[in-house]
CSV table of C-alpha atoms and ligand atoms in Angstrom, one decimal:
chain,number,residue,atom,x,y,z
A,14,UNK,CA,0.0,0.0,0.0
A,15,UNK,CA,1.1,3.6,-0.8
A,16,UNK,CA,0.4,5.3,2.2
A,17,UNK,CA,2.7,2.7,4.4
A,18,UNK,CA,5.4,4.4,2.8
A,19,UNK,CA,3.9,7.8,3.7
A,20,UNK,CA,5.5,9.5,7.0
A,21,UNK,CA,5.2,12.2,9.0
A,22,UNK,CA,7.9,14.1,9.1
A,23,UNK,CA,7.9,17.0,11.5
A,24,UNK,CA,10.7,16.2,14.3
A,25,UNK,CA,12.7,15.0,11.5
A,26,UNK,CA,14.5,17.0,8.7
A,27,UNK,CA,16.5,14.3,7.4
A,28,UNK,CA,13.2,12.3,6.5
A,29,UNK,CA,12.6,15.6,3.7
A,30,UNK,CA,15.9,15.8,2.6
A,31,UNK,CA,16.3,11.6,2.0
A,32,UNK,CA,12.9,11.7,0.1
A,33,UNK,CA,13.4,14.6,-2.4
A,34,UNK,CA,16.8,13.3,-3.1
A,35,UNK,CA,15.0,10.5,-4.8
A,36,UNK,CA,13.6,13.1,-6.9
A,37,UNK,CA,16.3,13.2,-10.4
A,38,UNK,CA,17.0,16.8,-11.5
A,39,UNK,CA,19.7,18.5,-13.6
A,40,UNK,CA,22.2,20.5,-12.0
A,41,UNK,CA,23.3,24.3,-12.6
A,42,UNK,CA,25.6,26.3,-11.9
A,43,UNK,CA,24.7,30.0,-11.5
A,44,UNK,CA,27.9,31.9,-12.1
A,45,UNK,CA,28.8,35.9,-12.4
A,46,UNK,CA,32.2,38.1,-12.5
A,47,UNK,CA,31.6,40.7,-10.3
A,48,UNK,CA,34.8,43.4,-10.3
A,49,UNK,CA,36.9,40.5,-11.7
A,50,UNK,CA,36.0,37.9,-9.2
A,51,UNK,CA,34.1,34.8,-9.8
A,52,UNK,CA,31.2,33.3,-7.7
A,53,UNK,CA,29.6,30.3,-9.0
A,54,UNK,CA,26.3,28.6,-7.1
A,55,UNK,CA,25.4,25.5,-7.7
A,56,UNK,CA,21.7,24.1,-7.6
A,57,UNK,CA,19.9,21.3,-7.9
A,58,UNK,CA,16.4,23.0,-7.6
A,59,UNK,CA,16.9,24.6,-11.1
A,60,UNK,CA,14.3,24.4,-13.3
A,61,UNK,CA,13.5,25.0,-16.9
A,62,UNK,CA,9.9,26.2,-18.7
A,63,UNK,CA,8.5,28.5,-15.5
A,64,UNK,CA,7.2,30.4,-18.2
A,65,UNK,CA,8.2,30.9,-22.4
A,66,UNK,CA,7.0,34.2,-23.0
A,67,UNK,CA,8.9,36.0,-21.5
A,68,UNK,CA,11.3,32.8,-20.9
A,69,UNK,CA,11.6,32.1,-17.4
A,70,UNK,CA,13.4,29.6,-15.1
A,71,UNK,CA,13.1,29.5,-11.3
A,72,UNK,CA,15.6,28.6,-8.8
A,73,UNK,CA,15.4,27.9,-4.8
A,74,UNK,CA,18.4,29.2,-2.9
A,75,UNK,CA,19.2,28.6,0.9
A,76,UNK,CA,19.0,31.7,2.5
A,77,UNK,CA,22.0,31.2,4.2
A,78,UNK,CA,23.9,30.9,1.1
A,79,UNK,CA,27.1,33.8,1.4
A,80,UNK,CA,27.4,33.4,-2.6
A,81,UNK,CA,23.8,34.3,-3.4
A,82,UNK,CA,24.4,37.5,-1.3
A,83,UNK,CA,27.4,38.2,-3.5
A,84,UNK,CA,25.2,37.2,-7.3
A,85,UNK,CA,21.9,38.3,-6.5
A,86,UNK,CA,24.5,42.0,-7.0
A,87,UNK,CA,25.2,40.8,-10.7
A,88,UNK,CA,23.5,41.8,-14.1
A,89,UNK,CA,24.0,39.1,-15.4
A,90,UNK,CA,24.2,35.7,-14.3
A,91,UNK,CA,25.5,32.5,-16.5
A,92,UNK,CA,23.5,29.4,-15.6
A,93,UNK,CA,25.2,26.1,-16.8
A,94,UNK,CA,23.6,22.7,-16.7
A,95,UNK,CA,26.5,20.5,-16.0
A,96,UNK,CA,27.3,17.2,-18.1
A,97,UNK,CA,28.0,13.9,-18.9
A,98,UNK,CA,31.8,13.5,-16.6
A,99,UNK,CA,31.4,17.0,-14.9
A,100,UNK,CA,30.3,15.2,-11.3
A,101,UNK,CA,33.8,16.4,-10.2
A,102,UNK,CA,34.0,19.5,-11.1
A,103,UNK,CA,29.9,20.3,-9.9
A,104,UNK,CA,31.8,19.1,-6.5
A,105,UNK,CA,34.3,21.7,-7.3
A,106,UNK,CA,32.5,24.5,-7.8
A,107,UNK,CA,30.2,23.8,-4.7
A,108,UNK,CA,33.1,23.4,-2.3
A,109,UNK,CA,32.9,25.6,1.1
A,110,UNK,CA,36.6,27.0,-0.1
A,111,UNK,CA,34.8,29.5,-2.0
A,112,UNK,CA,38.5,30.8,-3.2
A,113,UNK,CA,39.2,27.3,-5.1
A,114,UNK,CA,35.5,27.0,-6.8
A,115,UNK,CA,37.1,27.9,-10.3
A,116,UNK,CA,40.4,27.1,-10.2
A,117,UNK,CA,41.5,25.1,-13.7
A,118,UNK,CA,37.6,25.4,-14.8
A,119,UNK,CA,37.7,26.2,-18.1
A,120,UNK,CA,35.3,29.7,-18.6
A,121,UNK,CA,34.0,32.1,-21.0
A,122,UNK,CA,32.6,35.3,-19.4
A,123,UNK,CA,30.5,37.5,-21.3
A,124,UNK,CA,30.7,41.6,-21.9
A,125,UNK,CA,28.0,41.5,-19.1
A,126,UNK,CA,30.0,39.2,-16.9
A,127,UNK,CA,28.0,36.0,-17.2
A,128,UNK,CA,30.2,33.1,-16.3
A,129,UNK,CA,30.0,30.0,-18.5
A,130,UNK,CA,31.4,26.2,-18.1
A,131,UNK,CA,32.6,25.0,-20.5
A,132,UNK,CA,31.5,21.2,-21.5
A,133,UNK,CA,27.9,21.6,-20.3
A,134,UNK,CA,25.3,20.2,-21.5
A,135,UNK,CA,23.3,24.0,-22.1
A,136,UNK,CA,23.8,27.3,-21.1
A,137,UNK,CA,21.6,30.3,-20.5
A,138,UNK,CA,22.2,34.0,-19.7
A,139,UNK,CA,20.1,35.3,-17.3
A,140,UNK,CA,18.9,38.7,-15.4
A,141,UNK,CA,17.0,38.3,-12.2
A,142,UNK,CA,13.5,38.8,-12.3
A,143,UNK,CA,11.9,38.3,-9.2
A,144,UNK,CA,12.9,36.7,-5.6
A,145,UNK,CA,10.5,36.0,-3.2
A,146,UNK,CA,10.9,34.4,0.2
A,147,UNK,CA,9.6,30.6,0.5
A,148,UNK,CA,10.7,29.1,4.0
A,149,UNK,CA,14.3,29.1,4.5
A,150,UNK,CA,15.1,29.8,0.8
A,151,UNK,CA,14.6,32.1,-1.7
A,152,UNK,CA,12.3,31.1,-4.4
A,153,UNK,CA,14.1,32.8,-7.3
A,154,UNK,CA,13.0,33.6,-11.1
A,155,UNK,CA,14.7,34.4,-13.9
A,156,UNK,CA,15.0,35.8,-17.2
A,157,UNK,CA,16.9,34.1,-19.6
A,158,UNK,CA,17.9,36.4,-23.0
A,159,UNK,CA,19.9,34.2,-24.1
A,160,UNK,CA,20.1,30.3,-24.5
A,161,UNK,CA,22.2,27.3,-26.6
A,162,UNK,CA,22.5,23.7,-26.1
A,163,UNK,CA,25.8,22.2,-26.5
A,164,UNK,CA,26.9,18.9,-27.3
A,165,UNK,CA,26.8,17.3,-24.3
A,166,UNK,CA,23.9,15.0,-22.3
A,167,UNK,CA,23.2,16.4,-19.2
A,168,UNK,CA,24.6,14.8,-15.6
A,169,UNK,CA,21.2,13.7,-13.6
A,170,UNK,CA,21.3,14.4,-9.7
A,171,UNK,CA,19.5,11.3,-7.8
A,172,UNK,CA,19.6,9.5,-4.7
A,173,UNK,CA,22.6,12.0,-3.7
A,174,UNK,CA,24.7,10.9,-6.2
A,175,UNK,CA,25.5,11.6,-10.2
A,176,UNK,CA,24.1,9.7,-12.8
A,177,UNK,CA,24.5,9.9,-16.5
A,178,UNK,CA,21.5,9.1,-19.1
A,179,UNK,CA,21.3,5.8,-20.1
A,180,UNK,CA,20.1,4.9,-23.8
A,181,UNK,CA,16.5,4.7,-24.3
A,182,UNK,CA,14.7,1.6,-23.9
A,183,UNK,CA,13.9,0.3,-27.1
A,184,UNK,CA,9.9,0.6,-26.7
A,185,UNK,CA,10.4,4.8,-26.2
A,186,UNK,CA,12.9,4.8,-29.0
A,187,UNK,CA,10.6,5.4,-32.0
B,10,LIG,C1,24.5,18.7,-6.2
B,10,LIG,C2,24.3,19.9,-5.4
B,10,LIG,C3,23.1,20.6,-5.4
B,10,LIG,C4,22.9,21.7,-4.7
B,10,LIG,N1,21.7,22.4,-4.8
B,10,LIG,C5,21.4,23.5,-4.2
B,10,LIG,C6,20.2,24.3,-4.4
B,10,LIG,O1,19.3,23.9,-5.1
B,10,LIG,N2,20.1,25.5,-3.7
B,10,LIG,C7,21.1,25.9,-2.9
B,10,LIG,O2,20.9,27.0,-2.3
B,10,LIG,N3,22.2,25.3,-2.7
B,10,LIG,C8,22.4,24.1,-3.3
B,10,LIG,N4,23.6,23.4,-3.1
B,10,LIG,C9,24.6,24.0,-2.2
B,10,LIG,C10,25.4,25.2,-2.9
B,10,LIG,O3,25.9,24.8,-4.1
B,10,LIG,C11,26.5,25.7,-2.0
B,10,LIG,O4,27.4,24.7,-1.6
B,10,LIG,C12,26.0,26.4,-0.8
B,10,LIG,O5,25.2,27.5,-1.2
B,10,LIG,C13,27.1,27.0,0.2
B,10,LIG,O6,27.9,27.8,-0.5
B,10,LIG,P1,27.8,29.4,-0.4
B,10,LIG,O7,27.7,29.8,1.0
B,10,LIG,O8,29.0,29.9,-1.1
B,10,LIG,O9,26.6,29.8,-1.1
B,10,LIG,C14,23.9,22.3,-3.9
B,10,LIG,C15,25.1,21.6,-3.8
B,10,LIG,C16,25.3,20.5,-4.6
B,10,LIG,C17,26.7,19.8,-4.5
């Protein structure tokens, strides 16, 4: 029966955060320059197709998040969806040593100071549109103006771990 898996889960965070992490996502990173330094964020809770005209995306940040504070500053921000053998480097760029996030990531930053990675799977450039306060995040939209796919699949986030895409089962393919 369903509801024998259902719990409560009030005197227990970790109840929350072990069930959504069954839930598979993409990851992004949100990335600016700001006066030559770089602050990437990266986010699971990134999501595509909030809206297509105007074309907006949504993202939840933890309020307590110091590089959100520094971003949320920037015109522009860079979103990548990391890819296929980027697990290490999504690592990399999340790591509490904010000073070592980018070293030997391969970047392009735009006029605006968008920061890109290079290999992902597809890249937008964003301004923020609206922020609005849901719990102990920030529910967070934004405008992409800009947006390209590249060549490669995106990395899947499940079960706390990285996965890649496997081949379509033969049923789905046609
Ligand atoms: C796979 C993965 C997914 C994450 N998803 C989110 C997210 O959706 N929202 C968020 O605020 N932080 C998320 N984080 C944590 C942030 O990337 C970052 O580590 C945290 O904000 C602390 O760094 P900061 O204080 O520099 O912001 C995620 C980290 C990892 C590794």
């Amino acid at each position: 029966m369903i509801q024998n898996s259902l719990r409560e889960f009030d005197a227990d965070p970790m109840i929350v955060r072990q069930t959504f992490a069954q839930f598979p996502s993409g990851v992004a990173a949100l990335a600016a320059d700001i006066d030559g330094a770089k602050h990437a964020l990266v986010a699971s809770s990134f999501m595509v197709g909030v809206s297509l005209e105007p074309c907006l995306v949504a993202v939840a940040v933890q309020k307590a998040s110091v590089t959100w504070e520094q971003i949320s500053k920037a015109g522009r921000l860079g979103v990548s969806i990391f890819g296929k053998g980027q697990g290490g480097l999504t690592r990399q760029l999340a790591h509490k040593d904010r000073a070592a996030r980018f070293e030997q990531v391969a970047i392009e930053v735009s006029d605006d100071g968008a920061v890109f990675i290079d290999g992902a799977a597809l890249w937008l450039d964003c301004s923020i549109s609206a922020v609005s306060e849901a719990g102990d995040h920030w529910m967070v939209l934004l405008e992409a103006h800009r947006l390209g796919a590249g060549e490669n699949e995106p990395l899947v986030w499940h079960g706390s771990t990285f996965r890649e895409l496997a081949s379509p089962p033969a049923v789905d393919a046609a």
